[in-house]
């Protein structure tokens, strides 16, 4: 029975929860049991944490509005929060600090059964102040973790994963980069609180930004372009790096992007063949036409070497959604829902695409590959929009990162779910985190 304060759930949300669960379940199936206690990225938890985290998050979010009482408060707390240390402090826990896999799987099963029994009634009882927002948060939180899990597993040695087919990349030359002129105009950032659509707290409120004319790269920077920076000694010249980035690069002894490996033997003296790309399930000769994945620090250094800079969030918006008629599109290509002909997103596969592979996804100004195939760094620090209000039930989701040390990323990667390709969605990372599926493109320096 439902109380009078009960809120009707959109039926589609229930099927979306199950779809999202299938997505993350399939990623965990890539792990043999003895890999769950590995920590593929030093700044993140061991993988066992993520196995429990997705259910613990859903439970901590939905149990009270559904009138449920915890059966395992210890796990609810243990698996509640991920970590994002800035400035060097790394976690020091050992595998023995974590429960065994069977216990975590039992916890997950119990959480799903308890939540589903209530959710399948179609109501959030005891909930007069919240509506579908809570369930959307649970769904998108899980789908975001599908992407972060993908790059965590990407970073795990191939022999620590279930065997799957290795990468394939046809040899193609670097597409010819060129600038595209975007005239002066207005970019609409964020979405309206009155619009009724779901968005995370940092996506509100809608506001207009005037953007002077600028020129932007037609494609994201490719491995082939980035190789020229390396061959020019870019990783050995501090003048291209911000001082804090140079210190980080030097301390880590970085000589190339995290996703590249020096080839153990090169068949020729051609310097373009000295590198391999480290894909999810093996290596492949460096695909010159794929976008380069790098940290913000490395993106800035390349831009400096090229005599350019990264776009602001507003410039990126304008290039992606603006039109010569001064209207704005829902997606770079127009109003049609995302489809795989428009870009490499929505878990299309574990490989990348050449940056010129989806002309049907180009924006009105002719800018390519904006949605999918790698998030794109902007030069805009992650800050609240005017009118920002944190979610009462998750106050730290964005606010914990408004520290001037994280930067906005736009666009999406090959593992970004289509629902998060909406115009107002913002991702963010710190400058010295090289593991994420992030690329960039440059703009001409403003006068
Ligand atoms: Fe999380």
Tab-separated table of C-alpha atoms and ligand atoms in Angstrom:
chain	number	residue	atom	x	y	z
A	1	UNK	CA	0.000	0.000	0.000
A	2	UNK	CA	1.170	3.507	-0.704
A	3	UNK	CA	0.941	6.456	1.614
A	4	UNK	CA	-0.718	9.623	0.352
A	5	UNK	CA	2.727	11.206	0.099
A	6	UNK	CA	3.924	8.481	-2.256
A	7	UNK	CA	5.451	9.566	-5.550
A	8	UNK	CA	4.800	7.640	-8.750
A	9	UNK	CA	7.947	6.452	-10.467
A	10	UNK	CA	8.383	6.672	-14.210
A	11	UNK	CA	8.105	2.974	-15.274
A	12	UNK	CA	10.999	3.385	-17.703
A	13	UNK	CA	13.308	4.057	-14.767
A	14	UNK	CA	12.842	0.519	-13.481
A	15	UNK	CA	13.994	-1.001	-16.751
A	16	UNK	CA	16.863	1.478	-16.886
A	17	UNK	CA	18.052	0.351	-13.440
A	18	UNK	CA	18.178	-3.212	-14.688
A	19	UNK	CA	19.986	-2.205	-17.873
A	20	UNK	CA	22.576	-0.290	-15.849
A	21	UNK	CA	23.082	-3.282	-13.546
A	22	UNK	CA	23.647	-5.547	-16.550
A	23	UNK	CA	26.261	-3.082	-17.784
A	24	UNK	CA	28.299	-3.106	-14.568
A	25	UNK	CA	27.758	-6.848	-13.984
A	26	UNK	CA	29.290	-7.545	-17.394
A	27	UNK	CA	32.403	-5.565	-16.446
A	28	UNK	CA	32.885	-7.480	-13.205
A	29	UNK	CA	32.654	-10.714	-15.205
A	30	UNK	CA	35.924	-9.693	-16.875
A	31	UNK	CA	37.665	-10.352	-13.574
A	32	UNK	CA	38.843	-13.739	-12.309
A	33	UNK	CA	38.390	-14.020	-8.526
A	34	UNK	CA	42.047	-13.466	-7.686
A	35	UNK	CA	42.009	-10.058	-9.395
A	36	UNK	CA	39.325	-8.450	-7.217
A	37	UNK	CA	41.893	-7.372	-4.629
A	38	UNK	CA	44.181	-5.716	-7.200
A	39	UNK	CA	44.523	-1.929	-7.248
A	40	UNK	CA	45.133	-1.086	-10.932
A	41	UNK	CA	45.330	2.666	-10.248
A	42	UNK	CA	47.335	3.722	-7.178
A	43	UNK	CA	45.016	6.667	-6.406
A	44	UNK	CA	41.895	4.503	-6.354
A	45	UNK	CA	40.445	1.723	-4.213
A	46	UNK	CA	41.034	-1.961	-4.827
A	47	UNK	CA	38.517	-3.438	-7.298
A	48	UNK	CA	36.631	-5.249	-4.533
A	49	UNK	CA	35.501	-1.839	-3.294
A	50	UNK	CA	33.641	-1.148	-6.544
A	51	UNK	CA	31.901	-4.524	-6.383
A	52	UNK	CA	30.268	-3.436	-3.126
A	53	UNK	CA	30.092	0.290	-3.814
A	54	UNK	CA	27.412	0.289	-6.490
A	55	UNK	CA	24.896	-1.531	-4.305
A	56	UNK	CA	25.913	0.355	-1.137
A	57	UNK	CA	25.405	3.664	-2.954
A	58	UNK	CA	21.937	2.633	-4.134
A	59	UNK	CA	21.056	1.422	-0.664
A	60	UNK	CA	22.301	4.553	1.114
A	61	UNK	CA	20.371	6.684	-1.374
A	62	UNK	CA	17.075	4.816	-1.646
A	63	UNK	CA	16.538	2.748	1.496
A	64	UNK	CA	15.195	5.540	3.704
A	65	UNK	CA	12.761	6.947	1.093
A	66	UNK	CA	11.553	3.395	0.532
A	67	UNK	CA	11.081	2.816	4.262
A	68	UNK	CA	13.739	0.090	4.471
A	69	UNK	CA	15.994	-0.665	7.436
A	70	UNK	CA	19.581	-1.792	6.901
A	71	UNK	CA	20.561	-5.410	7.369
A	72	UNK	CA	24.276	-4.686	7.023
A	73	UNK	CA	25.250	-1.184	8.252
A	74	UNK	CA	28.922	-2.192	8.294
A	75	UNK	CA	28.984	-2.787	4.516
A	76	UNK	CA	26.744	0.238	3.865
A	77	UNK	CA	29.516	2.327	5.400
A	78	UNK	CA	32.572	0.403	4.159
A	79	UNK	CA	31.492	0.698	0.523
A	80	UNK	CA	29.942	4.170	0.717
A	81	UNK	CA	32.552	6.454	-0.852
A	82	UNK	CA	35.327	6.347	-3.427
A	83	UNK	CA	38.522	8.346	-3.108
A	84	UNK	CA	40.214	11.093	-5.148
A	85	UNK	CA	43.412	12.127	-3.360
A	86	UNK	CA	44.879	15.372	-4.705
A	87	UNK	CA	48.541	16.102	-4.089
A	88	UNK	CA	50.157	12.730	-3.557
A	89	UNK	CA	48.571	10.924	-0.581
A	90	UNK	CA	47.844	7.359	-1.650
A	91	UNK	CA	45.708	4.715	0.070
A	92	UNK	CA	47.636	2.203	2.175
A	93	UNK	CA	45.049	-0.548	2.860
A	94	UNK	CA	45.947	-4.201	2.223
A	95	UNK	CA	43.779	-6.956	0.666
A	96	UNK	CA	43.103	-8.458	4.090
A	97	UNK	CA	41.321	-5.255	5.097
A	98	UNK	CA	38.463	-6.136	2.726
A	99	UNK	CA	35.751	-8.816	3.033
A	100	UNK	CA	35.744	-11.842	0.782
A	101	UNK	CA	33.974	-11.790	-2.574
A	102	UNK	CA	31.180	-14.159	-1.525
A	103	UNK	CA	30.169	-11.864	1.331
A	104	UNK	CA	30.076	-8.853	-0.937
A	105	UNK	CA	28.044	-10.731	-3.544
A	106	UNK	CA	25.585	-11.816	-0.845
A	107	UNK	CA	25.274	-8.203	0.300
A	108	UNK	CA	24.650	-7.108	-3.295
A	109	UNK	CA	21.977	-9.767	-3.792
A	110	UNK	CA	20.189	-8.765	-0.603
A	111	UNK	CA	20.293	-5.067	-1.494
A	112	UNK	CA	18.902	-5.635	-4.989
A	113	UNK	CA	16.099	-7.866	-3.731
A	114	UNK	CA	15.075	-5.461	-0.984
A	115	UNK	CA	15.162	-2.375	-3.225
A	116	UNK	CA	13.431	-4.095	-6.130
A	117	UNK	CA	10.591	-5.392	-3.987
A	118	UNK	CA	9.752	-1.786	-3.133
A	119	UNK	CA	10.633	-0.162	-6.462
A	120	UNK	CA	8.517	-2.639	-8.413
A	121	UNK	CA	5.438	-1.264	-6.687
A	122	UNK	CA	6.197	1.831	-8.744
A	123	UNK	CA	6.297	4.200	-5.811
A	124	UNK	CA	8.787	5.926	-3.548
A	125	UNK	CA	6.814	5.795	-0.312
A	126	UNK	CA	7.559	8.258	2.509
A	127	UNK	CA	8.886	10.591	-0.134
A	128	UNK	CA	7.126	13.862	-0.568
A	129	UNK	CA	10.252	15.953	-1.179
A	130	UNK	CA	11.927	13.889	-3.867
A	131	UNK	CA	10.803	12.250	-7.049
A	132	UNK	CA	12.430	10.426	-9.941
A	133	UNK	CA	15.601	12.405	-9.242
A	134	UNK	CA	16.770	9.843	-6.699
A	135	UNK	CA	16.369	6.943	-9.081
A	136	UNK	CA	18.035	8.876	-11.899
A	137	UNK	CA	20.959	9.562	-9.575
A	138	UNK	CA	21.264	5.843	-8.830
A	139	UNK	CA	21.147	4.968	-12.545
A	140	UNK	CA	23.644	7.591	-13.732
A	141	UNK	CA	25.962	6.986	-10.785
A	142	UNK	CA	26.138	3.341	-11.834
A	143	UNK	CA	26.608	4.205	-15.509
A	144	UNK	CA	29.403	6.621	-14.636
A	145	UNK	CA	31.046	3.807	-12.720
A	146	UNK	CA	30.671	1.596	-15.785
A	147	UNK	CA	33.075	4.029	-17.439
A	148	UNK	CA	35.446	4.388	-14.492
A	149	UNK	CA	35.440	0.602	-14.095
A	150	UNK	CA	36.357	0.292	-17.758
A	151	UNK	CA	39.456	2.431	-17.365
A	152	UNK	CA	40.343	0.751	-14.074
A	153	UNK	CA	40.214	-2.603	-15.849
A	154	UNK	CA	42.045	-1.074	-18.805
A	155	UNK	CA	44.886	-0.409	-16.404
A	156	UNK	CA	44.947	-3.977	-15.150
A	157	UNK	CA	47.515	-6.249	-16.795
A	158	UNK	CA	45.969	-8.331	-19.589
A	159	UNK	CA	46.840	-11.599	-17.818
A	160	UNK	CA	44.788	-10.459	-14.787
A	161	UNK	CA	41.601	-10.312	-16.901
A	162	UNK	CA	39.490	-12.925	-18.628
A	163	UNK	CA	40.907	-13.534	-22.100
A	164	UNK	CA	39.103	-11.593	-24.812
A	165	UNK	CA	39.973	-10.603	-28.347
A	166	UNK	CA	42.751	-8.042	-28.611
A	167	UNK	CA	42.460	-4.624	-30.225
A	168	UNK	CA	42.276	-3.940	-33.912
A	169	UNK	CA	43.246	-0.754	-35.632
A	170	UNK	CA	43.684	-0.436	-39.364
A	171	UNK	CA	46.800	1.556	-40.229
A	172	UNK	CA	45.630	4.993	-41.296
A	173	UNK	CA	47.573	8.217	-41.599
A	174	UNK	CA	46.974	11.142	-39.270
A	175	UNK	CA	43.939	13.085	-40.560
A	176	UNK	CA	44.835	16.596	-41.628
A	177	UNK	CA	44.163	18.939	-38.717
A	178	UNK	CA	42.763	22.363	-39.561
A	179	UNK	CA	41.137	25.260	-37.730
A	180	UNK	CA	37.440	26.082	-37.963
A	181	UNK	CA	36.288	29.664	-37.407
A	182	UNK	CA	33.369	30.062	-34.994
A	183	UNK	CA	31.810	33.538	-35.108
A	184	UNK	CA	30.994	35.611	-32.052
A	185	UNK	CA	27.787	34.454	-30.363
A	186	UNK	CA	26.082	33.137	-27.269
A	187	UNK	CA	26.530	29.740	-25.576
A	188	UNK	CA	23.786	28.455	-23.294
A	189	UNK	CA	25.388	26.619	-20.411
A	190	UNK	CA	23.518	24.466	-17.948
A	191	UNK	CA	19.832	23.613	-17.901
A	192	UNK	CA	16.846	25.338	-16.353
A	193	UNK	CA	15.601	24.286	-12.924
A	194	UNK	CA	12.108	24.730	-14.316
A	195	UNK	CA	12.726	22.435	-17.266
A	196	UNK	CA	11.801	19.231	-15.457
A	197	UNK	CA	14.643	17.160	-16.917
A	198	UNK	CA	17.097	15.266	-14.778
A	199	UNK	CA	20.528	16.761	-14.259
A	200	UNK	CA	23.213	16.616	-11.581
A	201	UNK	CA	23.492	19.574	-9.224
A	202	UNK	CA	26.392	21.140	-11.181
A	203	UNK	CA	24.266	21.346	-14.372
A	204	UNK	CA	21.994	24.066	-12.938
A	205	UNK	CA	21.099	26.854	-13.556
A	206	UNK	CA	20.806	27.711	-17.233
A	207	UNK	CA	22.699	30.856	-18.156
A	208	UNK	CA	24.033	32.588	-21.242
A	209	UNK	CA	27.674	33.350	-21.967
A	210	UNK	CA	28.841	35.677	-24.731
A	211	UNK	CA	31.729	34.167	-26.650
A	212	UNK	CA	33.963	36.265	-28.939
A	213	UNK	CA	34.870	34.675	-32.276
A	214	UNK	CA	37.608	32.058	-32.154
A	215	UNK	CA	39.215	29.260	-34.203
A	216	UNK	CA	39.131	25.666	-32.963
A	217	UNK	CA	40.697	22.441	-34.222
A	218	UNK	CA	38.328	20.476	-36.463
A	219	UNK	CA	39.453	17.212	-34.781
A	220	UNK	CA	40.709	16.204	-31.346
A	221	UNK	CA	44.505	16.006	-31.228
A	222	UNK	CA	45.531	12.592	-32.576
A	223	UNK	CA	48.283	10.236	-31.486
A	224	UNK	CA	50.013	11.188	-34.742
A	225	UNK	CA	49.999	14.904	-33.875
A	226	UNK	CA	51.051	14.260	-30.304
A	227	UNK	CA	53.932	12.126	-31.567
A	228	UNK	CA	55.386	15.234	-33.210
A	229	UNK	CA	55.420	16.950	-29.806
A	230	UNK	CA	57.320	14.017	-28.333
A	231	UNK	CA	59.728	13.868	-31.255
A	232	UNK	CA	60.355	17.607	-30.790
A	233	UNK	CA	61.496	16.925	-27.227
A	234	UNK	CA	58.319	18.218	-25.629
A	235	UNK	CA	58.689	16.018	-22.541
A	236	UNK	CA	62.176	17.443	-21.913
A	237	UNK	CA	61.531	21.148	-22.217
A	238	UNK	CA	60.096	22.873	-19.135
A	239	UNK	CA	59.115	25.974	-21.086
A	240	UNK	CA	56.017	24.173	-22.422
A	241	UNK	CA	54.828	23.043	-18.989
A	242	UNK	CA	53.184	24.873	-16.103
A	243	UNK	CA	55.630	24.675	-13.176
A	244	UNK	CA	53.401	22.351	-11.125
A	245	UNK	CA	52.903	20.110	-14.168
A	246	UNK	CA	56.632	19.972	-14.882
A	247	UNK	CA	57.257	18.978	-11.252
A	248	UNK	CA	54.629	16.228	-11.483
A	249	UNK	CA	55.909	14.967	-14.835
A	250	UNK	CA	59.480	14.929	-13.576
A	251	UNK	CA	58.613	13.221	-10.309
A	252	UNK	CA	56.715	10.523	-12.223
A	253	UNK	CA	59.487	10.332	-14.863
A	254	UNK	CA	56.870	10.563	-17.613
A	255	UNK	CA	58.218	10.324	-21.151
A	256	UNK	CA	54.986	9.710	-23.047
A	257	UNK	CA	51.191	9.381	-22.577
A	258	UNK	CA	50.076	6.743	-20.099
A	259	UNK	CA	48.308	4.746	-22.832
A	260	UNK	CA	51.475	4.449	-24.952
A	261	UNK	CA	54.272	1.910	-24.645
A	262	UNK	CA	57.716	2.017	-26.281
A	263	UNK	CA	57.930	-0.894	-28.720
A	264	UNK	CA	60.393	-3.511	-27.634
A	265	UNK	CA	61.586	-3.903	-31.204
A	266	UNK	CA	60.874	-1.643	-34.104
A	267	UNK	CA	60.867	-3.183	-37.586
A	268	UNK	CA	62.390	-0.098	-39.132
A	269	UNK	CA	64.139	3.087	-38.271
A	270	UNK	CA	60.963	5.055	-38.935
A	271	UNK	CA	60.385	7.047	-35.702
A	272	UNK	CA	56.600	6.785	-36.200
A	273	UNK	CA	56.777	3.035	-35.500
A	274	UNK	CA	58.501	3.206	-32.116
A	275	UNK	CA	55.312	3.164	-30.066
A	276	UNK	CA	52.393	0.903	-29.250
A	277	UNK	CA	48.972	1.745	-27.897
A	278	UNK	CA	48.040	-0.146	-24.745
A	279	UNK	CA	44.420	-1.187	-25.303
A	280	UNK	CA	42.092	-3.014	-22.887
A	281	UNK	CA	43.060	-6.494	-24.086
A	282	UNK	CA	46.461	-6.089	-25.678
A	283	UNK	CA	48.645	-3.740	-27.643
A	284	UNK	CA	48.552	-2.500	-31.194
A	285	UNK	CA	50.993	-0.360	-33.205
A	286	UNK	CA	50.189	3.227	-32.266
A	287	UNK	CA	47.054	4.192	-34.255
A	288	UNK	CA	48.039	7.616	-35.551
A	289	UNK	CA	44.457	8.554	-36.439
A	290	UNK	CA	43.006	7.905	-32.960
A	291	UNK	CA	42.635	10.718	-30.418
A	292	UNK	CA	45.492	10.873	-27.925
A	293	UNK	CA	44.522	10.201	-24.292
A	294	UNK	CA	46.436	12.421	-21.893
A	295	UNK	CA	46.199	14.262	-18.590
A	296	UNK	CA	45.278	17.938	-18.429
A	297	UNK	CA	48.939	18.709	-17.695
A	298	UNK	CA	50.095	16.982	-20.893
A	299	UNK	CA	47.304	18.577	-22.936
A	300	UNK	CA	48.390	22.039	-21.745
A	301	UNK	CA	52.023	21.312	-22.592
A	302	UNK	CA	51.121	20.244	-26.139
A	303	UNK	CA	48.947	23.336	-26.619
A	304	UNK	CA	51.778	25.561	-25.423
A	305	UNK	CA	54.227	23.870	-27.815
A	306	UNK	CA	51.739	24.347	-30.669
A	307	UNK	CA	51.304	28.035	-29.784
A	308	UNK	CA	47.655	27.417	-28.947
A	309	UNK	CA	45.541	26.865	-25.820
A	310	UNK	CA	42.686	24.689	-24.598
A	311	UNK	CA	39.132	25.892	-25.234
A	312	UNK	CA	37.038	27.261	-22.408
A	313	UNK	CA	33.871	25.391	-21.524
A	314	UNK	CA	31.847	28.136	-23.253
A	315	UNK	CA	33.966	27.962	-26.421
A	316	UNK	CA	33.577	24.191	-26.524
A	317	UNK	CA	29.794	24.597	-26.164
A	318	UNK	CA	29.675	27.161	-28.911
A	319	UNK	CA	31.690	24.976	-31.291
A	320	UNK	CA	29.548	21.942	-30.469
A	321	UNK	CA	26.006	23.289	-30.249
A	322	UNK	CA	25.992	26.745	-31.857
A	323	UNK	CA	24.836	27.391	-35.418
A	324	UNK	CA	25.432	30.125	-37.982
A	325	UNK	CA	21.729	31.004	-37.561
A	326	UNK	CA	22.325	31.728	-33.846
A	327	UNK	CA	20.147	28.832	-32.711
A	328	UNK	CA	21.527	26.055	-30.498
A	329	UNK	CA	21.280	22.326	-31.089
A	330	UNK	CA	20.546	19.571	-28.597
A	331	UNK	CA	23.465	17.481	-29.876
A	332	UNK	CA	26.327	18.535	-32.135
A	333	UNK	CA	24.625	16.907	-35.130
A	334	UNK	CA	21.143	18.271	-34.399
A	335	UNK	CA	18.038	17.001	-32.615
A	336	UNK	CA	18.085	13.273	-33.400
A	337	UNK	CA	18.832	10.973	-30.440
A	338	UNK	CA	22.372	9.552	-30.186
A	339	UNK	CA	23.097	6.775	-32.675
A	340	UNK	CA	26.335	4.939	-33.378
A	341	UNK	CA	26.658	6.636	-36.765
A	342	UNK	CA	27.192	9.944	-34.920
A	343	UNK	CA	30.166	8.984	-32.779
A	344	UNK	CA	31.974	6.385	-30.705
A	345	UNK	CA	29.967	6.346	-27.459
A	346	UNK	CA	27.547	4.193	-25.455
A	347	UNK	CA	29.885	1.236	-24.952
A	348	UNK	CA	30.207	0.704	-28.687
A	349	UNK	CA	33.379	-1.293	-28.141
A	350	UNK	CA	36.657	-1.180	-26.298
A	351	UNK	CA	38.576	0.336	-29.231
A	352	UNK	CA	38.697	3.938	-30.361
A	353	UNK	CA	37.840	5.324	-33.791
A	354	UNK	CA	39.816	7.559	-36.107
A	355	UNK	CA	38.868	11.162	-35.315
A	356	UNK	CA	37.388	11.605	-38.814
A	357	UNK	CA	35.315	8.410	-38.728
A	358	UNK	CA	31.935	9.994	-37.933
A	359	UNK	CA	31.254	12.915	-40.277
A	360	UNK	CA	27.517	12.500	-39.510
A	361	UNK	CA	28.284	13.648	-35.976
A	362	UNK	CA	29.869	16.968	-36.975
A	363	UNK	CA	28.494	20.197	-35.540
A	364	UNK	CA	26.878	23.025	-37.499
A	365	UNK	CA	30.279	24.715	-37.717
A	366	UNK	CA	31.829	21.513	-39.094
A	367	UNK	CA	33.691	20.477	-35.932
A	368	UNK	CA	34.115	16.670	-35.751
A	369	UNK	CA	34.167	13.986	-33.065
A	370	UNK	CA	32.721	16.102	-30.249
A	371	UNK	CA	30.545	13.373	-28.691
A	372	UNK	CA	32.351	10.175	-27.702
A	373	UNK	CA	35.831	8.811	-28.526
A	374	UNK	CA	37.273	10.577	-25.445
A	375	UNK	CA	36.252	13.349	-23.052
A	376	UNK	CA	37.755	16.693	-23.995
A	377	UNK	CA	39.650	18.852	-21.558
A	378	UNK	CA	38.652	22.486	-21.259
A	379	UNK	CA	40.645	25.247	-19.565
A	380	UNK	CA	37.683	26.036	-17.296
A	381	UNK	CA	38.114	25.162	-13.613
A	382	UNK	CA	35.187	23.153	-12.278
A	383	UNK	CA	33.073	25.728	-10.449
A	384	UNK	CA	29.386	26.131	-9.660
A	385	UNK	CA	27.089	27.785	-12.169
A	386	UNK	CA	25.096	30.791	-10.945
A	387	UNK	CA	22.153	29.409	-8.967
A	388	UNK	CA	23.955	26.207	-7.967
A	389	UNK	CA	22.323	24.284	-5.136
A	390	UNK	CA	23.775	20.985	-3.915
A	391	UNK	CA	21.484	17.962	-3.745
A	392	UNK	CA	20.242	17.719	-0.155
A	393	UNK	CA	20.718	13.935	-0.271
A	394	UNK	CA	24.244	14.120	-1.794
A	395	UNK	CA	25.713	17.506	-0.849
A	396	UNK	CA	29.301	16.642	-1.726
A	397	UNK	CA	28.760	15.265	-5.215
A	398	UNK	CA	30.059	18.431	-6.892
A	399	UNK	CA	30.800	20.821	-4.043
A	400	UNK	CA	33.674	18.674	-2.771
A	401	UNK	CA	35.490	19.368	-6.046
A	402	UNK	CA	35.013	23.149	-6.331
A	403	UNK	CA	38.608	23.625	-5.265
A	404	UNK	CA	40.218	25.186	-8.335
A	405	UNK	CA	42.166	21.964	-8.818
A	406	UNK	CA	39.750	20.183	-11.119
A	407	UNK	CA	38.924	21.094	-14.720
A	408	UNK	CA	35.752	20.629	-16.752
A	409	UNK	CA	35.665	17.985	-19.459
A	410	UNK	CA	32.981	17.757	-22.127
A	411	UNK	CA	31.844	15.350	-24.792
A	412	UNK	CA	32.103	11.748	-23.586
A	413	UNK	CA	34.162	8.663	-24.286
A	414	UNK	CA	33.541	5.319	-25.992
A	415	UNK	CA	32.313	4.053	-22.597
A	416	UNK	CA	29.977	6.989	-21.877
A	417	UNK	CA	26.320	6.050	-21.814
A	418	UNK	CA	24.144	7.889	-24.343
A	419	UNK	CA	22.044	9.459	-21.570
A	420	UNK	CA	25.067	11.483	-20.457
A	421	UNK	CA	25.624	13.042	-23.863
A	422	UNK	CA	23.110	15.733	-22.915
A	423	UNK	CA	24.365	19.251	-23.505
A	424	UNK	CA	24.500	20.308	-19.861
A	425	UNK	CA	26.451	17.280	-18.570
A	426	UNK	CA	29.848	18.183	-17.103
A	427	UNK	CA	32.662	15.843	-16.159
A	428	UNK	CA	35.746	16.944	-14.240
A	429	UNK	CA	39.154	15.644	-13.191
A	430	UNK	CA	42.326	16.869	-11.582
A	431	UNK	CA	45.238	17.809	-13.907
A	432	UNK	CA	47.550	14.989	-12.861
A	433	UNK	CA	45.345	11.969	-13.448
A	434	UNK	CA	46.516	10.260	-16.665
A	435	UNK	CA	44.255	7.180	-16.557
A	436	UNK	CA	40.966	8.626	-17.735
A	437	UNK	CA	39.665	8.411	-21.293
A	438	UNK	CA	40.380	12.076	-21.988
A	439	UNK	CA	41.650	13.844	-25.068
A	440	UNK	CA	41.598	17.491	-26.107
A	441	UNK	CA	41.588	19.886	-29.005
A	442	UNK	CA	43.115	23.334	-29.233
A	443	UNK	CA	41.925	26.849	-29.989
A	444	UNK	CA	43.979	29.696	-31.328
A	445	UNK	CA	45.285	31.902	-28.567
A	446	UNK	CA	43.033	34.802	-27.759
A	447	UNK	CA	44.564	38.183	-28.496
B	1	LIG	FE1	30.591	6.289	-6.624
